[in-house]
PDB file of C-alpha atoms in Angstrom:
ATOM      1  CA  MET Z   1      -6.190  18.737 -18.783  1.00 47.00           C
ATOM      2  CA  ASN Z   2      -3.535  15.679 -19.425  1.00 46.00           C
ATOM      3  CA  GLN Z   3      -0.815  18.132 -20.620  1.00 54.00           C
ATOM      4  CA  GLY Z   4       2.025  16.701 -17.888  1.00 51.00           C
ATOM      5  CA  PHE Z   5       0.943  12.816 -19.179  1.00 43.00           C
ATOM      6  CA  GLU Z   6       1.229  14.715 -22.667  1.00 49.00           C
ATOM      7  CA  SER Z   7       4.350  16.515 -21.779  1.00 51.00           C
ATOM      8  CA  LYS Z   8       6.043  13.101 -19.890  1.00 52.00           C
ATOM      9  CA  SER Z   9       5.395  10.983 -23.394  1.00 50.00           C
ATOM     10  CA  ARG Z  10       6.971  13.598 -25.019  1.00 55.00           C
ATOM     11  CA  SER Z  11       9.587  13.765 -22.744  1.00 58.00           C
ATOM     12  CA  SER Z  12       9.897   9.653 -22.805  1.00 55.00           C
ATOM     13  CA  LEU Z  13      10.299   9.948 -26.846  1.00 62.00           C
ATOM     14  CA  ASN Z  14      13.154  12.066 -26.925  1.00 70.00           C
ATOM     15  CA  GLN Z  15      14.963   9.673 -24.795  1.00 71.00           C
ATOM     16  CA  PRO Z  16      17.756   7.914 -26.526  1.00 71.00           C
ATOM     17  CA  LEU Z  17      16.045   3.787 -26.997  1.00 64.00           C
ATOM     18  CA  LYS Z  18      19.379   2.289 -24.838  1.00 67.00           C
ATOM     19  CA  ILE Z  19      17.632   4.554 -21.462  1.00 71.00           C
ATOM     20  CA  ILE Z  20      13.896   3.150 -22.241  1.00 68.00           C
ATOM     21  CA  ILE Z  21      15.371  -0.322 -22.791  1.00 66.00           C
ATOM     22  CA  LEU Z  22      17.055  -0.320 -19.325  1.00 68.00           C
ATOM     23  CA  ARG Z  23      13.947   1.105 -17.722  1.00 71.00           C
ATOM     24  CA  TYR Z  24      11.461  -1.552 -18.858  1.00 71.00           C
ATOM     25  CA  PRO Z  25      14.081  -4.694 -20.302  1.00 64.00           C
ATOM     26  CA  TYR Z  26      11.183  -7.553 -20.035  1.00 68.00           C
ATOM     27  CA  LEU Z  27       8.742  -5.431 -22.499  1.00 70.00           C
ATOM     28  CA  TYR Z  28      11.270  -5.630 -25.398  1.00 73.00           C
ATOM     29  CA  ASN Z  29      12.275  -8.871 -26.140  1.00 76.00           C
ATOM     30  CA  TYR Z  30      11.581  -8.432 -30.057  1.00 77.00           C
ATOM     31  CA  LEU Z  31      13.919  -5.440 -30.326  1.00 76.00           C
ATOM     32  CA  LEU Z  32      16.778  -7.250 -27.861  1.00 78.00           C
ATOM     33  CA  LEU Z  33      16.834 -10.433 -29.191  1.00 83.00           C
ATOM     34  CA  THR Z  34      17.233 -11.838 -32.921  1.00 86.00           C
ATOM     35  CA  PRO Z  35      17.218 -15.328 -33.637  1.00 88.00           C
ATOM     36  CA  ASN Z  36      20.778 -14.280 -35.096  1.00 91.00           C
ATOM     37  CA  SER Z  37      22.278 -13.338 -31.726  1.00 89.00           C
ATOM     38  CA  SER Z  38      24.666 -15.104 -30.287  1.00 93.00           C
ATOM     39  CA  THR Z  39      24.035 -17.671 -27.445  1.00 93.00           C
ATOM     40  CA  GLU Z  40      26.346 -15.334 -25.249  1.00 94.00           C
ATOM     41  CA  TYR Z  41      24.329 -12.597 -25.937  1.00 89.00           C
ATOM     42  CA  GLN Z  42      21.212 -13.990 -25.491  1.00 89.00           C
ATOM     43  CA  GLN Z  43      22.056 -14.874 -22.197  1.00 91.00           C
ATOM     44  CA  ALA Z  44      23.225 -11.545 -21.186  1.00 89.00           C
ATOM     45  CA  ILE Z  45      19.709  -9.855 -22.177  1.00 85.00           C
ATOM     46  CA  ARG Z  46      18.043 -12.780 -19.845  1.00 87.00           C
ATOM     47  CA  LYS Z  47      20.280 -11.987 -16.812  1.00 88.00           C
ATOM     48  CA  LEU Z  48      19.833  -8.444 -17.234  1.00 84.00           C
ATOM     49  CA  GLN Z  49      15.766  -8.647 -17.822  1.00 85.00           C
ATOM     50  CA  GLU Z  50      16.256 -10.998 -14.714  1.00 88.00           C
ATOM     51  CA  GLN Z  51      17.636  -8.344 -12.532  1.00 88.00           C
ATOM     52  CA  LYS Z  52      15.089  -5.660 -13.783  1.00 84.00           C
ATOM     53  CA  GLN Z  53      12.757  -7.619 -13.189  1.00 86.00           C
ATOM     54  CA  GLU Z  54      13.433  -8.727  -9.664  1.00 90.00           C
ATOM     55  CA  LYS Z  55      14.383  -5.529  -8.807  1.00 88.00           C
ATOM     56  CA  PHE Z  56      11.274  -4.098 -10.324  1.00 86.00           C
ATOM     57  CA  GLU Z  57       9.294  -7.018  -7.917  1.00 90.00           C
ATOM     58  CA  ILE Z  58      11.687  -5.760  -4.834  1.00 94.00           C
ATOM     59  CA  ASN Z  59      10.384  -1.876  -5.454  1.00 91.00           C
ATOM     60  CA  LEU Z  60       6.989  -2.910  -5.927  1.00 91.00           C
ATOM     61  CA  SER Z  61       6.563  -5.341  -3.194  1.00 94.00           C
ATOM     62  CA  ARG Z  62       8.024  -2.119  -0.805  1.00 95.00           C
ATOM     63  CA  TYR Z  63       5.516   0.480  -2.545  1.00 94.00           C
ATOM     64  CA  ILE Z  64       2.417  -1.821  -1.111  1.00 94.00           C
ATOM     65  CA  THR Z  65       4.253  -2.372   1.761  1.00 94.00           C
ATOM     66  CA  ASN Z  66       4.466   1.081   2.679  1.00 92.00           C
ATOM     67  CA  GLN Z  67       0.917   2.025   1.241  1.00 91.00           C
ATOM     68  CA  ALA Z  68      -0.529  -0.647   3.684  1.00 91.00           C
ATOM     69  CA  ARG Z  69       0.537   1.187   6.640  1.00 89.00           C
ATOM     70  CA  ILE Z  70      -0.496   4.587   5.418  1.00 82.00           C
TER      71      ILE Z  70
END
């Protein structure tokens, strides 16, 4: 019944962490930033997070607009 979901979950587990984090960087602050992280590194991570969040919001907006047209 949930075989599709289970196979997706398994395939996600087999992917490198760097691939998964790039998809959802705003969810993994605790993995990306430590108290010892340099200021430059923190700024780079925050910039990446902002870019990914903005892209997600744009894609979500397009999806909702498309669904409203249907």
